mmCIF file of C-alpha atoms and ligand atoms in Angstrom:
data_model
loop_
_atom_site.group_PDB
_atom_site.id
_atom_site.type_symbol
_atom_site.label_atom_id
_atom_site.label_comp_id
_atom_site.label_asym_id
_atom_site.label_seq_id
_atom_site.Cartn_x
_atom_site.Cartn_y
_atom_site.Cartn_z
ATOM 1 C CA UNK A 124 89.237 -121.168 237.239
ATOM 2 C CA UNK A 125 90.909 -123.715 234.883
ATOM 3 C CA UNK A 126 92.391 -123.231 231.227
ATOM 4 C CA UNK A 127 90.970 -126.385 229.787
ATOM 5 C CA UNK A 128 89.060 -125.371 226.920
ATOM 6 C CA UNK A 129 85.534 -125.769 227.339
ATOM 7 C CA UNK A 130 83.728 -128.088 225.490
ATOM 8 C CA UNK A 131 79.311 -127.340 224.521
ATOM 9 C CA UNK A 132 77.649 -130.354 225.929
ATOM 10 C CA UNK A 133 74.278 -131.309 224.804
ATOM 11 C CA UNK A 134 72.250 -129.169 227.557
ATOM 12 C CA UNK A 135 74.767 -126.432 225.889
ATOM 13 C CA UNK A 136 73.081 -126.614 222.609
ATOM 14 C CA UNK A 137 69.189 -127.383 223.551
ATOM 15 C CA UNK A 138 69.576 -123.998 226.127
ATOM 16 C CA UNK A 139 67.959 -121.536 224.097
ATOM 17 C CA UNK A 140 65.679 -124.039 222.017
ATOM 18 C CA UNK A 141 64.711 -125.124 226.193
ATOM 19 C CA UNK A 142 63.806 -121.181 226.619
ATOM 20 C CA UNK A 143 62.135 -121.471 223.913
ATOM 21 C CA UNK A 144 59.528 -124.154 224.233
ATOM 22 C CA UNK A 145 59.234 -122.518 228.088
ATOM 23 C CA UNK A 146 58.064 -119.438 226.479
ATOM 24 C CA UNK A 147 56.004 -120.801 223.769
ATOM 25 C CA UNK A 148 51.546 -121.173 223.246
ATOM 26 C CA UNK A 149 51.770 -122.832 219.999
ATOM 27 C CA UNK A 150 54.631 -125.925 219.082
ATOM 28 C CA UNK A 151 55.248 -127.514 216.229
ATOM 29 C CA UNK A 152 56.990 -130.787 215.766
ATOM 30 C CA UNK A 153 58.208 -132.482 212.342
ATOM 31 C CA UNK A 154 59.124 -136.098 212.739
ATOM 32 C CA UNK A 155 60.723 -138.389 210.897
ATOM 33 C CA UNK A 156 62.101 -141.780 210.384
ATOM 34 C CA UNK A 157 65.097 -140.981 212.669
ATOM 35 C CA UNK A 158 62.523 -140.657 215.715
ATOM 36 C CA UNK A 159 61.858 -144.365 215.434
ATOM 37 C CA UNK A 160 65.350 -145.230 215.162
ATOM 38 C CA UNK A 161 65.553 -146.017 218.555
ATOM 39 C CA UNK A 162 62.533 -148.194 219.179
ATOM 40 C CA UNK A 163 64.527 -150.100 216.678
ATOM 41 C CA UNK A 164 63.161 -149.374 213.325
ATOM 42 C CA UNK A 165 65.351 -148.559 209.869
ATOM 43 C CA UNK A 166 65.218 -145.484 208.567
ATOM 44 C CA UNK A 167 65.350 -144.729 205.013
ATOM 45 C CA UNK A 168 68.293 -142.971 204.872
ATOM 46 C CA UNK A 169 71.068 -141.319 206.478
ATOM 47 C CA UNK A 170 74.186 -142.429 208.468
ATOM 48 C CA UNK A 171 77.361 -143.836 206.905
ATOM 49 C CA UNK A 172 76.132 -147.466 207.061
ATOM 50 C CA UNK A 173 78.099 -149.246 203.793
ATOM 51 C CA UNK A 174 80.205 -151.443 206.865
ATOM 52 C CA UNK A 175 76.522 -152.722 208.093
ATOM 53 C CA UNK A 176 75.180 -155.969 207.069
ATOM 54 C CA UNK A 177 72.354 -155.106 204.488
ATOM 55 C CA UNK A 178 69.229 -155.807 206.877
ATOM 56 C CA UNK A 179 71.125 -153.164 209.574
ATOM 57 C CA UNK A 180 70.599 -150.946 206.610
ATOM 58 C CA UNK A 181 68.692 -147.528 206.010
ATOM 59 C CA UNK A 182 66.042 -149.392 204.123
ATOM 60 C CA UNK A 183 66.192 -147.237 200.945
ATOM 61 C CA UNK A 184 70.175 -148.354 200.674
ATOM 62 C CA UNK A 185 68.710 -151.800 200.612
ATOM 63 C CA UNK A 186 66.004 -151.647 198.607
ATOM 64 C CA UNK A 187 64.762 -149.960 195.506
ATOM 65 C CA UNK A 188 61.698 -147.680 196.581
ATOM 66 C CA UNK A 189 60.982 -147.424 192.717
ATOM 67 C CA UNK A 190 60.284 -151.146 192.997
ATOM 68 C CA UNK A 191 58.093 -150.436 196.655
ATOM 69 C CA UNK A 192 57.015 -148.186 197.389
ATOM 70 C CA UNK A 193 54.747 -146.495 194.247
ATOM 71 C CA UNK A 194 51.833 -147.194 192.849
ATOM 72 C CA UNK A 195 53.746 -148.188 189.807
ATOM 73 C CA UNK A 196 54.852 -150.737 191.667
ATOM 74 C CA UNK A 197 52.303 -152.239 193.494
ATOM 75 C CA UNK A 198 50.688 -152.799 189.679
ATOM 76 C CA UNK A 199 53.348 -154.354 189.068
ATOM 77 C CA UNK A 200 53.295 -156.612 191.365
ATOM 78 C CA UNK A 201 51.518 -156.482 194.085
ATOM 79 C CA UNK A 202 52.136 -159.499 196.164
ATOM 80 C CA UNK A 203 56.083 -158.376 196.290
ATOM 81 C CA UNK A 204 55.083 -155.062 197.978
ATOM 82 C CA UNK A 205 52.199 -156.498 199.812
ATOM 83 C CA UNK A 206 54.524 -158.558 201.244
ATOM 84 C CA UNK A 207 57.741 -156.185 201.925
ATOM 85 C CA UNK A 208 54.988 -154.189 203.665
ATOM 86 C CA UNK A 209 53.219 -156.360 206.089
ATOM 87 C CA UNK A 210 56.682 -157.798 207.269
ATOM 88 C CA UNK A 211 57.024 -153.563 207.985
ATOM 89 C CA UNK A 212 53.827 -153.379 209.504
ATOM 90 C CA UNK A 213 54.617 -156.410 212.073
ATOM 91 C CA UNK A 214 58.335 -154.912 213.163
ATOM 92 C CA UNK A 215 55.680 -151.470 213.622
ATOM 93 C CA UNK A 216 53.107 -153.297 216.092
ATOM 94 C CA UNK A 217 56.045 -155.444 217.607
ATOM 95 C CA UNK A 218 58.312 -152.242 218.818
ATOM 96 C CA UNK A 219 57.405 -149.349 221.239
ATOM 97 C CA UNK A 220 58.177 -145.849 221.955
ATOM 98 C CA UNK A 221 60.984 -144.798 223.356
ATOM 99 C CA UNK A 222 62.248 -142.071 225.554
ATOM 100 C CA UNK A 223 62.283 -139.946 222.567
ATOM 101 C CA UNK A 224 58.167 -140.420 221.527
ATOM 102 C CA UNK A 225 57.493 -140.569 225.454
ATOM 103 C CA UNK A 226 59.591 -136.735 225.705
ATOM 104 C CA UNK A 227 57.005 -135.614 222.774
ATOM 105 C CA UNK A 228 53.938 -137.142 224.742
ATOM 106 C CA UNK A 229 55.088 -134.823 227.612
ATOM 107 C CA UNK A 230 55.688 -131.877 225.832
ATOM 108 C CA UNK A 231 52.042 -131.643 224.930
ATOM 109 C CA UNK A 232 51.022 -132.438 228.330
ATOM 110 C CA UNK A 233 53.585 -129.617 229.844
ATOM 111 C CA UNK A 234 52.061 -127.152 227.748
ATOM 112 C CA UNK A 235 48.060 -128.264 227.548
ATOM 113 C CA UNK A 236 48.404 -126.898 231.333
ATOM 114 C CA UNK A 237 49.246 -124.026 230.152
ATOM 115 C CA UNK A 238 46.582 -123.322 228.049
ATOM 116 C CA UNK A 239 49.448 -124.260 224.900
ATOM 117 C CA UNK A 240 49.732 -126.818 222.500
ATOM 118 C CA UNK A 241 51.863 -129.207 220.606
ATOM 119 C CA UNK A 242 50.808 -130.543 217.374
ATOM 120 C CA UNK A 243 53.138 -133.162 215.772
ATOM 121 C CA UNK A 244 53.292 -133.666 211.971
ATOM 122 C CA UNK A 245 54.711 -137.334 211.337
ATOM 123 C CA UNK A 246 55.803 -138.753 208.456
ATOM 124 C CA UNK A 247 56.450 -142.103 210.162
ATOM 125 C CA UNK A 248 53.591 -144.601 209.781
ATOM 126 C CA UNK A 249 54.224 -146.376 212.202
ATOM 127 C CA UNK A 250 51.996 -145.129 215.007
ATOM 128 C CA UNK A 251 54.330 -144.490 218.060
ATOM 129 C CA UNK A 252 53.614 -141.567 218.396
ATOM 130 C CA UNK A 253 50.446 -141.568 219.744
ATOM 131 C CA UNK A 254 51.357 -145.382 221.607
ATOM 132 C CA UNK A 255 53.147 -142.681 223.589
ATOM 133 C CA UNK A 256 50.236 -140.490 224.209
ATOM 134 C CA UNK A 257 50.737 -137.864 221.877
ATOM 135 C CA UNK A 258 47.087 -136.702 220.872
ATOM 136 C CA UNK A 259 47.405 -133.957 218.724
ATOM 137 C CA UNK A 260 49.305 -136.108 215.635
ATOM 138 C CA UNK A 261 49.026 -135.144 212.182
ATOM 139 C CA UNK A 262 49.833 -137.940 210.009
ATOM 140 C CA UNK A 263 51.229 -136.552 206.806
ATOM 141 C CA UNK A 264 52.502 -139.946 205.915
ATOM 142 C CA UNK A 265 48.965 -141.917 206.362
ATOM 143 C CA UNK A 266 49.918 -145.119 208.314
ATOM 144 C CA UNK A 267 51.175 -148.709 207.926
ATOM 145 C CA UNK A 268 49.245 -150.265 210.213
ATOM 146 C CA UNK A 269 45.695 -149.354 208.667
ATOM 147 C CA UNK A 270 44.970 -150.979 204.587
ATOM 148 C CA UNK A 271 43.149 -150.027 201.997
ATOM 149 C CA UNK A 272 40.610 -151.156 199.401
ATOM 150 C CA UNK A 273 42.451 -150.640 196.114
ATOM 151 C CA UNK A 274 38.558 -149.991 194.613
ATOM 152 C CA UNK A 275 36.189 -148.427 197.064
ATOM 153 C CA UNK A 276 38.415 -146.632 199.702
ATOM 154 C CA UNK A 277 36.995 -148.436 202.655
ATOM 155 C CA UNK A 278 39.293 -149.092 205.375
ATOM 156 C CA UNK A 279 40.277 -152.157 207.088
ATOM 157 C CA UNK A 280 43.144 -152.556 210.308
ATOM 158 C CA UNK A 281 44.867 -155.890 210.145
ATOM 159 C CA UNK A 282 45.072 -158.491 212.316
ATOM 160 C CA UNK A 283 48.161 -158.390 213.952
ATOM 161 C CA UNK A 284 49.694 -161.777 212.620
ATOM 162 C CA UNK A 285 50.789 -161.701 208.857
ATOM 163 C CA UNK A 286 48.183 -161.854 205.911
ATOM 164 C CA UNK A 287 47.246 -165.168 205.333
ATOM 165 C CA UNK A 288 47.294 -164.195 201.345
ATOM 166 C CA UNK A 289 49.776 -162.177 198.725
ATOM 167 C CA UNK A 290 48.148 -159.452 197.584
ATOM 168 C CA UNK A 291 45.646 -159.234 199.735
ATOM 169 C CA UNK A 292 41.923 -159.400 198.438
ATOM 170 C CA UNK A 293 39.823 -156.947 199.175
ATOM 171 C CA UNK A 294 36.891 -158.403 201.176
ATOM 172 C CA UNK A 295 35.110 -154.519 200.330
ATOM 173 C CA UNK A 296 34.785 -155.283 196.216
ATOM 174 C CA UNK A 297 35.420 -158.904 194.500
ATOM 175 C CA UNK A 298 38.485 -158.577 192.488
ATOM 176 C CA UNK A 299 40.019 -155.548 194.215
ATOM 177 C CA UNK A 300 43.018 -155.411 196.484
ATOM 178 C CA UNK A 301 44.354 -154.422 200.110
ATOM 179 C CA UNK A 302 46.518 -151.558 199.566
ATOM 180 C CA UNK A 303 48.390 -149.939 202.524
ATOM 181 C CA UNK A 304 46.955 -146.872 203.889
ATOM 182 C CA UNK A 305 50.652 -145.011 203.717
ATOM 183 C CA UNK A 306 51.528 -142.612 200.559
ATOM 184 C CA UNK A 307 53.600 -144.030 198.113
ATOM 185 C CA UNK A 308 56.282 -141.763 196.034
ATOM 186 C CA UNK A 309 53.849 -139.388 193.572
ATOM 187 C CA UNK A 310 51.170 -139.701 194.944
ATOM 188 C CA UNK A 311 49.159 -136.726 197.137
ATOM 189 C CA UNK A 312 49.415 -136.661 200.943
ATOM 190 C CA UNK A 313 46.041 -136.895 202.326
ATOM 191 C CA UNK A 314 44.410 -133.170 201.425
ATOM 192 C CA UNK A 315 43.193 -132.637 205.384
ATOM 193 C CA UNK A 316 46.414 -133.438 206.439
ATOM 194 C CA UNK A 317 48.100 -130.813 204.074
ATOM 195 C CA UNK A 318 45.786 -128.529 204.557
ATOM 196 C CA UNK A 319 46.578 -128.521 209.168
ATOM 197 C CA UNK A 320 49.951 -129.035 209.037
ATOM 198 C CA UNK A 321 50.312 -125.404 206.285
ATOM 199 C CA UNK A 322 47.592 -123.768 209.444
ATOM 200 C CA UNK A 323 49.811 -124.894 212.480
ATOM 201 C CA UNK A 324 53.513 -124.143 210.748
ATOM 202 C CA UNK A 325 51.891 -120.851 210.146
ATOM 203 C CA UNK A 326 50.846 -120.142 213.360
ATOM 204 C CA UNK A 327 53.509 -121.545 215.573
ATOM 205 C CA UNK A 328 56.107 -120.493 217.619
ATOM 206 C CA UNK A 329 58.522 -122.575 218.145
ATOM 207 C CA UNK A 330 59.442 -125.601 214.951
ATOM 208 C CA UNK A 331 60.573 -129.030 215.705
ATOM 209 C CA UNK A 332 62.299 -130.800 212.961
ATOM 210 C CA UNK A 333 63.564 -133.723 214.511
ATOM 211 C CA UNK A 334 64.903 -137.336 212.991
ATOM 212 C CA UNK A 335 64.297 -136.097 209.401
ATOM 213 C CA UNK A 336 66.220 -136.393 206.545
ATOM 214 C CA UNK A 337 64.558 -132.994 205.171
ATOM 215 C CA UNK A 338 64.748 -134.085 201.787
ATOM 216 C CA UNK A 339 61.318 -135.593 200.892
ATOM 217 C CA UNK A 340 58.262 -132.578 199.922
ATOM 218 C CA UNK A 341 56.331 -131.310 201.289
ATOM 219 C CA UNK A 342 56.654 -132.391 204.652
ATOM 220 C CA UNK A 343 60.456 -130.691 204.635
ATOM 221 C CA UNK A 344 59.370 -127.346 203.284
ATOM 222 C CA UNK A 345 57.299 -126.993 206.339
ATOM 223 C CA UNK A 346 60.896 -125.445 208.522
ATOM 224 C CA UNK A 347 60.379 -122.465 206.184
ATOM 225 C CA UNK A 348 56.980 -121.902 205.458
ATOM 226 C CA UNK A 349 56.960 -122.051 209.756
ATOM 227 C CA UNK A 350 59.989 -119.753 210.043
ATOM 228 C CA UNK A 351 59.141 -117.394 207.548
ATOM 229 C CA UNK A 352 55.848 -116.949 209.256
ATOM 230 C CA UNK A 353 58.134 -115.528 212.206
ATOM 231 C CA UNK A 354 58.481 -118.822 214.691
ATOM 232 C CA UNK A 355 62.033 -119.718 216.336
ATOM 233 C CA UNK A 356 63.117 -122.947 214.427
ATOM 234 C CA UNK A 357 65.270 -126.091 215.763
ATOM 235 C CA UNK A 358 66.444 -129.808 214.597
ATOM 236 C CA UNK A 359 67.608 -132.201 216.356
ATOM 237 C CA UNK A 360 69.374 -135.009 213.621
ATOM 238 C CA UNK A 361 72.063 -137.544 213.961
ATOM 239 C CA UNK A 362 73.196 -135.679 210.659
ATOM 240 C CA UNK A 363 73.228 -132.826 208.813
ATOM 241 C CA UNK A 364 70.716 -132.301 206.849
ATOM 242 C CA UNK A 365 69.035 -129.751 203.803
ATOM 243 C CA UNK A 366 67.308 -127.968 206.767
ATOM 244 C CA UNK A 367 70.486 -127.608 209.356
ATOM 245 C CA UNK A 368 71.527 -124.021 207.658
ATOM 246 C CA UNK A 369 68.237 -123.071 208.002
ATOM 247 C CA UNK A 370 67.350 -122.782 211.323
ATOM 248 C CA UNK A 371 67.768 -120.814 214.363
ATOM 249 C CA UNK A 372 69.338 -124.105 216.390
ATOM 250 C CA UNK A 373 70.859 -127.163 215.152
ATOM 251 C CA UNK A 374 71.635 -129.511 217.023
ATOM 252 C CA UNK A 375 73.345 -133.003 216.395
ATOM 253 C CA UNK A 376 71.987 -135.585 218.703
ATOM 254 C CA UNK A 377 69.976 -138.669 218.912
ATOM 255 C CA UNK A 378 66.352 -137.718 219.759
ATOM 256 C CA UNK A 379 65.773 -140.312 222.198
ATOM 257 C CA UNK A 380 68.433 -138.401 224.270
ATOM 258 C CA UNK A 381 68.066 -135.188 223.512
ATOM 259 C CA UNK A 382 63.752 -134.248 223.416
ATOM 260 C CA UNK A 383 64.299 -135.982 226.827
ATOM 261 C CA UNK A 384 66.808 -133.107 228.158
ATOM 262 C CA UNK A 385 65.202 -130.600 226.030
ATOM 263 C CA UNK A 386 61.431 -131.082 227.487
ATOM 264 C CA UNK A 387 63.604 -131.410 231.614
ATOM 265 C CA UNK A 388 65.514 -128.632 230.326
ATOM 266 C CA UNK A 389 62.213 -126.366 229.214
ATOM 267 C CA UNK A 390 59.586 -127.442 232.063
ATOM 268 C CA UNK A 391 62.068 -129.383 235.100
ATOM 269 C CA UNK A 392 61.461 -133.313 235.701
ATOM 270 C CA UNK A 393 58.861 -134.788 235.204
HETATM 271 P P1 OAD B 465 65.180 -140.528 206.592
HETATM 272 O O1 OAD B 465 65.248 -141.786 206.617
HETATM 273 O O2 OAD B 465 64.995 -140.086 205.195
HETATM 274 O O3 OAD B 465 65.324 -139.611 207.969
HETATM 275 C C1 OAD B 465 65.856 -139.631 208.955
HETATM 276 C C2 OAD B 465 67.181 -138.691 210.079
HETATM 277 O O4 OAD B 465 67.018 -139.217 210.954
HETATM 278 C C3 OAD B 465 68.335 -139.583 208.377
HETATM 279 O O5 OAD B 465 68.828 -137.465 208.724
HETATM 280 C C4 OAD B 465 69.220 -139.941 210.077
HETATM 281 O O6 OAD B 465 71.139 -139.469 209.818
HETATM 282 C C5 OAD B 465 68.891 -139.057 211.191
HETATM 283 N N1 OAD B 465 68.692 -140.183 212.579
HETATM 284 C C6 OAD B 465 68.727 -141.554 212.472
HETATM 285 N N2 OAD B 465 68.879 -141.979 214.020
HETATM 286 C C7 OAD B 465 68.456 -140.498 214.451
HETATM 287 C C8 OAD B 465 68.389 -140.995 215.696
HETATM 288 N N3 OAD B 465 68.702 -141.530 216.553
HETATM 289 N N4 OAD B 465 67.672 -139.568 216.275
HETATM 290 C C9 OAD B 465 68.006 -138.321 215.651
HETATM 291 N N5 OAD B 465 68.463 -138.611 213.931
HETATM 292 C C10 OAD B 465 68.613 -139.589 213.180
HETATM 293 O O7 OAD B 465 63.229 -140.432 207.052
HETATM 294 P P2 OAD B 465 62.643 -139.314 207.123
HETATM 295 O O8 OAD B 465 62.815 -138.058 206.861
HETATM 296 O O9 OAD B 465 61.615 -139.615 207.587
HETATM 297 O O10 OAD B 465 58.045 -141.879 202.996
HETATM 298 O O11 OAD B 465 62.128 -139.753 205.487
HETATM 299 C C11 OAD B 465 60.920 -138.609 204.751
HETATM 300 C C12 OAD B 465 60.300 -139.873 203.692
HETATM 301 O O12 OAD B 465 61.133 -140.802 203.199
HETATM 302 C C13 OAD B 465 59.663 -141.237 204.781
HETATM 303 O O13 OAD B 465 58.040 -141.068 204.562
HETATM 304 C C14 OAD B 465 59.499 -142.300 203.504
HETATM 305 C C15 OAD B 465 60.799 -141.926 202.958
HETATM 306 O O14 OAD B 465 61.427 -142.656 201.406
HETATM 307 C C16 OAD B 465 57.850 -143.003 201.784
HETATM 308 O O15 OAD B 465 57.886 -143.461 202.336
HETATM 309 C C17 OAD B 465 56.808 -142.736 200.668
#
């Protein structure tokens, strides 16, 4: 016997969540920019990074979202907004899924072999979940890899090279432009994504909130919706968030470290 104080380890913190996952049939994971941070993609908020050079800070610490991520910003300066989104698009294409994405894909497979499901509600526009092998992915904020015509809404997947012109003319309607197929501040989320997210949140046994600052609605509201319908709720995030106090288990960790361990605790080594 030792008198040394015992420090809760990551495993200790994850075990109650792992137990719930093992028994669950329907799991929902809401993911945010923190899940892609270990792929080298910058988050929008979070962390005390004032000592970092601007190009390593959270995006909204270096850039003003009102001049880049609104329909009004695009109307006022389509060249600047298109350039910025194209720069981010190329960053997403160059990034690789990290162990957090891969663990979520494994979680979906493990649950499927037991007749269960794992639906990812992602706020990320990078498509790294799909590239990691997740199939049931709901893109709440669209994707930056696809652009659409400002007049007809027709979609196109640009080449994996910089756009030839800024702003990019639409090939579908003379005089119209292409814009990224993402949701900007002040815009509605895609109706089908919103409906599916509400449905799976109401029906799930376990709801995980992963790498999201839980500040942007309606996405941030799904964890409470799930809890109010009886789901066990867990959060894994580097920092405390407005969701932390309301979930059953809140773990301070990187998702790239915690998610593989969580799935291993629940289902054994892969
Ligand atoms: P945020 O950038 O707001 O939050 C990312 C969260 O992840 C922060 O709480 C970080 O502390 C945390 N974090 C960072 N690295 C992590 C890691 N390795 N593991 C776990 N957590 C980590 O991103 P979102 O919540 O996704 O919308 O932001 C929501 C929306 O706000 C985005 O979709 C975007 C943004 O403005 C639009 O552009 C419309």
